[in-house]
Coordinates of C-alpha atoms in Angstrom, one line a residue:
X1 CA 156.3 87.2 136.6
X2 CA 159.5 88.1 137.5
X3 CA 162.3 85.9 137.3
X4 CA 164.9 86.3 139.9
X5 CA 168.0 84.8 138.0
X6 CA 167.6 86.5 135.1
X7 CA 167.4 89.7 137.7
X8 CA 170.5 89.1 139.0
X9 CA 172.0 88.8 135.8
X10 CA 170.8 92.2 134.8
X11 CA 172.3 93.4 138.1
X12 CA 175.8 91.5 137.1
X13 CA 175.9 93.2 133.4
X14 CA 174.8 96.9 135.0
X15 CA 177.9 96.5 137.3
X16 CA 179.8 95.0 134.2
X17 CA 179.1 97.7 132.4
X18 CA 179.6 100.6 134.6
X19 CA 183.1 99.1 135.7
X20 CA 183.7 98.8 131.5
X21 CA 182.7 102.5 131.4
X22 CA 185.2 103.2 133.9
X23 CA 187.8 101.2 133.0
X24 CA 187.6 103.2 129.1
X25 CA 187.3 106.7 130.7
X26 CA 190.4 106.1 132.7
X27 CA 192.0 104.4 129.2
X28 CA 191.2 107.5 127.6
X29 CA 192.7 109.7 130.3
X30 CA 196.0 107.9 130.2
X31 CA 196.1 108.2 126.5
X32 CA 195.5 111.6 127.2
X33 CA 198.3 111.8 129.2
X34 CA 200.3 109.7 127.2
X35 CA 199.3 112.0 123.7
X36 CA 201.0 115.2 125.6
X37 CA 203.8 113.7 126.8
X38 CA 204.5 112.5 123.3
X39 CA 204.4 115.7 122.0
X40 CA 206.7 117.3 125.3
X41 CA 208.9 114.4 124.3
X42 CA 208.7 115.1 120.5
X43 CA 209.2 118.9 121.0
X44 CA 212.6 118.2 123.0
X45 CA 213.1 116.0 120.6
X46 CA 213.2 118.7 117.8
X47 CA 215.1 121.0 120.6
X48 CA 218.0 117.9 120.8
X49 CA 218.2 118.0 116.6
X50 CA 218.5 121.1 116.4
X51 CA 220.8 121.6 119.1
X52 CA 222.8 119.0 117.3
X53 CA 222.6 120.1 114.3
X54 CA 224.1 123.5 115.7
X55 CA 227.2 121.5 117.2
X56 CA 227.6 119.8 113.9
X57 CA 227.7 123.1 112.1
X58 CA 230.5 124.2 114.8
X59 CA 232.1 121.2 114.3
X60 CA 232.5 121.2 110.6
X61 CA 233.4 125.2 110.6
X62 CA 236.0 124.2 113.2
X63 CA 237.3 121.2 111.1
X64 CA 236.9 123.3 107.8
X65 CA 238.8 126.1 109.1
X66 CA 241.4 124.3 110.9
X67 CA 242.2 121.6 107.6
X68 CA 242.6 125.0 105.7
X69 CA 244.4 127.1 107.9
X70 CA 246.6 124.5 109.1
X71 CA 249.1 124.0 105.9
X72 CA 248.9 127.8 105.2
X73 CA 250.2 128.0 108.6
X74 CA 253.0 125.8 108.5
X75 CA 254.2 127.2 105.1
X76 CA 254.2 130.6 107.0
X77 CA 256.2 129.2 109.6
X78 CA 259.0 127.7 106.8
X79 CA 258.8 131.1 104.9
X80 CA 259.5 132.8 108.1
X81 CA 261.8 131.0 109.2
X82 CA 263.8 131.4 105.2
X83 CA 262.7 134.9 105.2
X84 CA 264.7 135.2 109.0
X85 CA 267.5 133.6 107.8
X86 CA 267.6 135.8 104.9
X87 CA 267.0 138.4 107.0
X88 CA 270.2 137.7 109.1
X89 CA 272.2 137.1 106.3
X90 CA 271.9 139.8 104.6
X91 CA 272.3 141.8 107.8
X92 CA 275.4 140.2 108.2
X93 CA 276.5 141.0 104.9
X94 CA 275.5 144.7 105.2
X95 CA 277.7 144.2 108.3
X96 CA 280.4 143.3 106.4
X97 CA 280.6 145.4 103.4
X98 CA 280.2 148.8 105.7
X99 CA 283.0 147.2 107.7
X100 CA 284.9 147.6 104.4
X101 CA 283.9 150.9 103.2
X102 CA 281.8 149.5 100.7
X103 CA 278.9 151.7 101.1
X104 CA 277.0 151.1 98.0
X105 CA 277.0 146.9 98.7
X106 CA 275.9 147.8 102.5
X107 CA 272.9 149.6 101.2
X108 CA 272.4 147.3 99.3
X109 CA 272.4 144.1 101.7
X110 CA 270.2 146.3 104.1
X111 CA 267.9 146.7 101.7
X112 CA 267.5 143.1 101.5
X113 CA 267.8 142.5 105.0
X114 CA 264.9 145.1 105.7
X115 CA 262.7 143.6 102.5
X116 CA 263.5 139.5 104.3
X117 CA 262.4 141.6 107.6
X118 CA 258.7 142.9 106.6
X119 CA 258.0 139.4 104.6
X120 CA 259.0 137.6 107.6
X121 CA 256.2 139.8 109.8
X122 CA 253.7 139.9 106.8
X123 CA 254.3 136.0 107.5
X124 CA 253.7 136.2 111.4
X125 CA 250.7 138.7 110.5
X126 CA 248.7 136.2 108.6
X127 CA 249.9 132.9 110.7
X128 CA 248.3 135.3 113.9
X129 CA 244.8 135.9 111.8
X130 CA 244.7 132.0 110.6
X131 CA 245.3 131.2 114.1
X132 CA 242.9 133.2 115.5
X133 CA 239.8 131.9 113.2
X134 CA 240.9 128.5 113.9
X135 CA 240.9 129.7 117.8
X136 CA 237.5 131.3 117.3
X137 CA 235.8 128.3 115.2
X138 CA 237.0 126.2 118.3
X139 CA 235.8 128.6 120.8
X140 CA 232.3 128.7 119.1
X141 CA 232.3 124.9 119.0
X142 CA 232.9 125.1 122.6
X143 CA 229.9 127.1 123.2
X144 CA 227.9 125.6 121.3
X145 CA 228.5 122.0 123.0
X146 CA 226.7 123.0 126.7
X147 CA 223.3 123.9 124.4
X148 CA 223.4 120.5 123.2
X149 CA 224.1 119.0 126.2
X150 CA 221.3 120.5 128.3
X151 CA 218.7 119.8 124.8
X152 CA 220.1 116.3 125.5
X153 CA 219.3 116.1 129.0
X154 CA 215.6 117.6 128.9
X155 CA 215.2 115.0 125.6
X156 CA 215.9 112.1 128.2
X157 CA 213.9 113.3 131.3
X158 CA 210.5 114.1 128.9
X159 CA 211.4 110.8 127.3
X160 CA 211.5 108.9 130.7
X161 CA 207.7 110.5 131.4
X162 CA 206.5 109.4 128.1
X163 CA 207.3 106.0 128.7
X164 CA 205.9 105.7 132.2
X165 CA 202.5 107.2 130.4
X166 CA 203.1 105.2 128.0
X167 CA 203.5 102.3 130.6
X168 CA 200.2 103.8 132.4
X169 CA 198.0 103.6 128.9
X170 CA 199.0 100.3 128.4
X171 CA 197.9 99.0 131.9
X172 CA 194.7 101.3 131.3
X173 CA 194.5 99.5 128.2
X174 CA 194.5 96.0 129.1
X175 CA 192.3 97.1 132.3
X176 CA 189.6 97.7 130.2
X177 CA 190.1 95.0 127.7
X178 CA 189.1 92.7 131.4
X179 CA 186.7 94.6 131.5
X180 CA 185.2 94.3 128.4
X181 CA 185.7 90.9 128.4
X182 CA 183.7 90.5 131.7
X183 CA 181.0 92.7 130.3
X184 CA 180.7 90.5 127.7
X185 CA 180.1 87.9 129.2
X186 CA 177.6 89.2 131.5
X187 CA 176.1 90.1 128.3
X188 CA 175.9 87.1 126.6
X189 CA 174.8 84.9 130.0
X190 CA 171.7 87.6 130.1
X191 CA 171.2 87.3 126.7
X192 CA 170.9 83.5 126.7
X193 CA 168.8 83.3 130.0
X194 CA 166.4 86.1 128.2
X195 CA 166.1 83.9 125.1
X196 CA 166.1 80.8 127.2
X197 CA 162.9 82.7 128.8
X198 CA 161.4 83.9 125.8
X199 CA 161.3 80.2 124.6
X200 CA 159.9 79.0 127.5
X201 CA 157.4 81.6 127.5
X202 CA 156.6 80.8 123.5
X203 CA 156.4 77.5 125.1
X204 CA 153.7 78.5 127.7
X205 CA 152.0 80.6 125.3
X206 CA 151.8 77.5 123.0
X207 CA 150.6 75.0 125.4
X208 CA 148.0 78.0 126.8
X209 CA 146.7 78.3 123.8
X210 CA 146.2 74.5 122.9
X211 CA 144.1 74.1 125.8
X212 CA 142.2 77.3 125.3
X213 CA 141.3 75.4 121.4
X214 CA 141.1 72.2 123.1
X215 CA 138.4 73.2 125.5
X216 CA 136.4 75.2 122.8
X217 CA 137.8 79.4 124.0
X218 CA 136.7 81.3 121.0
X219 CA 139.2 82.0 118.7
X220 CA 140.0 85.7 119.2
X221 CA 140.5 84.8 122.9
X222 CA 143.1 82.5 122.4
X223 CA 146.3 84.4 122.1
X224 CA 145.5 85.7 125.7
X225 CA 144.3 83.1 128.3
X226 CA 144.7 82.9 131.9
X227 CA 144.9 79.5 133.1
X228 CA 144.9 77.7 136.4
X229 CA 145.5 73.6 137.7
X230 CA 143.0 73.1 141.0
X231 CA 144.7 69.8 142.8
X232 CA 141.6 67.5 141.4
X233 CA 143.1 68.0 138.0
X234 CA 140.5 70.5 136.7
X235 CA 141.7 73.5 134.7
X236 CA 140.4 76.9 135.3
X237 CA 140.8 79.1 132.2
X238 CA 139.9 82.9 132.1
X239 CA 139.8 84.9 129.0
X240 CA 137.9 88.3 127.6
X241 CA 138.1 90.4 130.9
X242 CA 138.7 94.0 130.9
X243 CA 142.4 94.7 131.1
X244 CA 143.5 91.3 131.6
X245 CA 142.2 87.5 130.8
X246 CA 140.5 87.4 134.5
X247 CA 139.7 90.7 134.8
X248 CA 136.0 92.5 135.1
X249 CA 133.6 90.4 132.5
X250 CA 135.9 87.9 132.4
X251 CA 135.0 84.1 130.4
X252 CA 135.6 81.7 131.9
X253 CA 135.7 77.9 131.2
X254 CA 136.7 74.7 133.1
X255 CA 137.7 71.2 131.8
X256 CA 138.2 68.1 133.6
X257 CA 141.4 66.2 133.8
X258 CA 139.7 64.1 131.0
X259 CA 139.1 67.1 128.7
X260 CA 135.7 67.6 128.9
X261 CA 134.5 71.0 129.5
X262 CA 132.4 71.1 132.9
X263 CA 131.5 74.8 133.0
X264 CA 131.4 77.3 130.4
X265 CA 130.7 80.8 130.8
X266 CA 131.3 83.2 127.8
X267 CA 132.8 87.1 128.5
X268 CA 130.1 89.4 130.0
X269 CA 127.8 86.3 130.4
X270 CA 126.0 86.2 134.0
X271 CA 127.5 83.7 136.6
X272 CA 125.6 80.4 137.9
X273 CA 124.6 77.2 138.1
X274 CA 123.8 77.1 134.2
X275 CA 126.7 77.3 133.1
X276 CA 128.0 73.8 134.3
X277 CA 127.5 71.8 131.3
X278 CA 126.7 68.7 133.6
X279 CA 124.1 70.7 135.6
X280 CA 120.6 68.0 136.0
X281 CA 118.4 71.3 136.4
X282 CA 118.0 73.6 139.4
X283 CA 120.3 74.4 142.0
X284 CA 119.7 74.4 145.7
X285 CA 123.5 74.3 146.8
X286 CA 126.1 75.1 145.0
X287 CA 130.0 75.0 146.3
X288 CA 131.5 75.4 142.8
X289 CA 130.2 79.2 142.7
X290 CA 134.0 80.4 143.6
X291 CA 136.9 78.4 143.2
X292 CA 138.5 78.8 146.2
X293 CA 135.9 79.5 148.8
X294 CA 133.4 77.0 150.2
X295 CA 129.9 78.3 151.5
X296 CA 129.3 79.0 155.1
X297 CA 125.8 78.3 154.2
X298 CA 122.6 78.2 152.4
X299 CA 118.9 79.4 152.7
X300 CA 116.1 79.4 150.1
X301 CA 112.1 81.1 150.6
X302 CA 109.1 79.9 148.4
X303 CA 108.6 83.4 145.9
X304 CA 105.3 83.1 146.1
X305 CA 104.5 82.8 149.8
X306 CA 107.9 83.9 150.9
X307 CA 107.6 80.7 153.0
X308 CA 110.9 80.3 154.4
X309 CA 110.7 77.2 156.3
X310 CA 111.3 74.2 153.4
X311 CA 114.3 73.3 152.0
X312 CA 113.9 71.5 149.1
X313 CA 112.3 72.2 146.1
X314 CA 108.2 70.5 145.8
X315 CA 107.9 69.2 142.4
X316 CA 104.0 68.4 143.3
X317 CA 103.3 72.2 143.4
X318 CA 106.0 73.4 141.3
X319 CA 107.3 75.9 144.0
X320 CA 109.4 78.8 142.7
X321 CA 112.4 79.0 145.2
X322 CA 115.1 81.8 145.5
X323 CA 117.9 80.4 146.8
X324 CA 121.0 82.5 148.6
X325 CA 124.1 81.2 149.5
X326 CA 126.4 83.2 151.7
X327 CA 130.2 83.7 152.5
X328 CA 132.3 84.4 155.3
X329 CA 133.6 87.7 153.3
X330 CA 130.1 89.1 153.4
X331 CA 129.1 88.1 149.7
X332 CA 125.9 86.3 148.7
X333 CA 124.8 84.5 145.4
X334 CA 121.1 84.5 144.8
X335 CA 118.9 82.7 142.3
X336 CA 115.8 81.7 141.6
X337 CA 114.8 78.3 140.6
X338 CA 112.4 76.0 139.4
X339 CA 113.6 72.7 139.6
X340 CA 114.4 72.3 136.1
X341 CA 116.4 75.7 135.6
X342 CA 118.0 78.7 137.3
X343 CA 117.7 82.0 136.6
X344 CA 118.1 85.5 137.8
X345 CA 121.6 84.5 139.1
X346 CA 124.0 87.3 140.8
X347 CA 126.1 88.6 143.5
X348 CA 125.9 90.6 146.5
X349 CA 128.8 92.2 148.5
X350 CA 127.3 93.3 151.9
X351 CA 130.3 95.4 152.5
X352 CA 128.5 97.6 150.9
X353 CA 125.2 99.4 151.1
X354 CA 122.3 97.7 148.4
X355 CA 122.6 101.2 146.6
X356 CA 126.4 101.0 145.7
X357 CA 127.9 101.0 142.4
X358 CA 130.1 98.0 143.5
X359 CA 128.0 96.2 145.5
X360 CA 126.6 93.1 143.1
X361 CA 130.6 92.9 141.1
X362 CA 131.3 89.5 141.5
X363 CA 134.1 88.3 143.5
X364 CA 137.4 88.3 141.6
X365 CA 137.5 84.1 142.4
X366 CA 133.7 83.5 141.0
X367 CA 133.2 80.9 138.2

């Protein structure tokens, strides 16, 4: 049997489950997200270093270059400028001395003059050259400084995406922890109304059984009893059929609401009034054949003269009836008795031709 709550439950931690399901597929596919734009962001990351690292080189060429051109510089601007002085000087004095017809001193000071004159441009020479590495250290700095820039940039826009994945994941992630957590608890209030109905069963199989021992079921029946309350307290219980406890063959024994055992019929025995342990003898009526269906009627003939007309049974000539008693479903009990005993006790399902396989099985409600 079937228990609806314990249905709906199931339903409750299916649906739990398939939205936990859903919830961890789209977890994974934000960490998915998430994974590649951490390595985007990592890879511009890498870009920006190096890009830095490029500027820094500049920068440290440009700063090396500069703090060692720089002094060399200004002490070829001061030996210049003494070399230009020198230079005019002796020019001057050249001046003179020719002025005086001193033609060997004149030489001489021009001499000078020209020697202060070349220093003072091998000066201006190697101020250009130190000027222009420090000009070219600065201009490669300069060019550099745009490459870090734009690495720079692209490092903060990927790093922008990463965090809103990131942001997405961690939404994703505490998504499917609710979900988990209702899962759970689906699956625990299935799992304690299954256990709650496995103990009840226990319980029912318990109590089944210690009525079957009570009323006498034979132990290798016990373990798997049918059993039914009628509203006069009587309790119906069915055991050894084929298939199932009431099925074909069935035993089947009943016990009052005082425990004693009124009617007792072992698997495969035949049905009938014998198998009432209270039965006084024979039976000319019997309305405890089924145990849910009264008689419509009854009729008996004498089986020796096939006299129909009598009713009861004539102890003074010890008349042999056969007794039928009829249904409105179209079945028949029949037996045969003497007064003391019945015998020869079975069905008959006029539904069906005398000839049929099926037509003397028992009602499924016969004692």
């Amino acid at each position: 049997m079937r228990d609806v709550e314990l249905d709906r439950l199931k339903e409750a931690m299916d649906s739990a489950f398939k939205n936990k399901q859903s919830a961890y597929d789209a977890q994974q596919e934000a960490w998915a997200r998430r994974s590649a734009a951490r390595d985007v962001m990592n890879n511009a990351y890498e870009s920006k270093q190096r890009a830095y690292e490029a500027q820094q080189d500049a920068w440290e060429r440009y700063r090396t270059t500069k703090n060692s051109n720089g002094p060399r510089i200004d002490s070829l601007n001061a030996q210049q400028e003494r070399a230009y002085q020198n230079m005019k000087s002796a020019f001057e004095s050249a001046s003179l001395a020719h002025g005086m017809h001193d033609g060997a001193s004149a030489r001489m000071y021009a001499d000078q003059g020209h020697a202060y004159k070349a220093e003072a441009q091998d000066c201006v020479a190697e101020r250009r050259r130190l000027v222009a590495e420090i000009r070219t250290a600065r201009e490669n700095l300069e060019a550099i400084k745009p490459y870090f820039q734009t690495a720079k940039d692209e490092f903060a826009g990927v790093r922008q995406a990463f965090l809103s994945a990131k942001a997405e994941h961690e939404r994703a992630q505490e998504a499917f922890k609710r979900a988990k957590a209702e899962f759970d608890s689906c699956a625990k209030a299935f799992k304690d109304r299954l256990d709650a109905l496995k103990s009840a069963n226990r319980k029912r199989c318990e109590d089944k059984k210690s009525i079957a021992e009570k009323a006498g079921v034979p132990l290798e029946y016990r373990n798997d009893v049918w059993i039914s309350k009628e509203s006069d307290g009587n309790t119906n219980i069915y055991f050894g059929g084929v298939g199932k406890p009431d099925g074909p063959g069935h035993g089947h024994y009943v016990m009052d609401q005082h425990g004693t055992v009124t009617y007792r019929r072992d698997p495969f025995d035949p049905h009938g009034a014998q198998n009432f342990t209270d039965a006084p003898g024979g039976t000319l009526y019997d309305r405890r054949a089924r145990t849910n269906t009264l008689p419509l009627g009854v009729s008996n003939r004498d089986n020796d003269t096939n006299d129909r007309s009598g009713v009861f049974y004539d102890r003074r000539r010890q008349v042999d009836l056969h007794v039928t008693q009829y249904y409105k479903d179209n079945y028949r009990v029949s037996w045969d008795t003497k007064g003391k005993s019945d015998e020869n006790y079975h069905w008959t399902d006029q539904n069906f031709p005398s000839s049929h396989p099926e037509a003397h099985i028992p009602p499924e409600d016969a004692r």
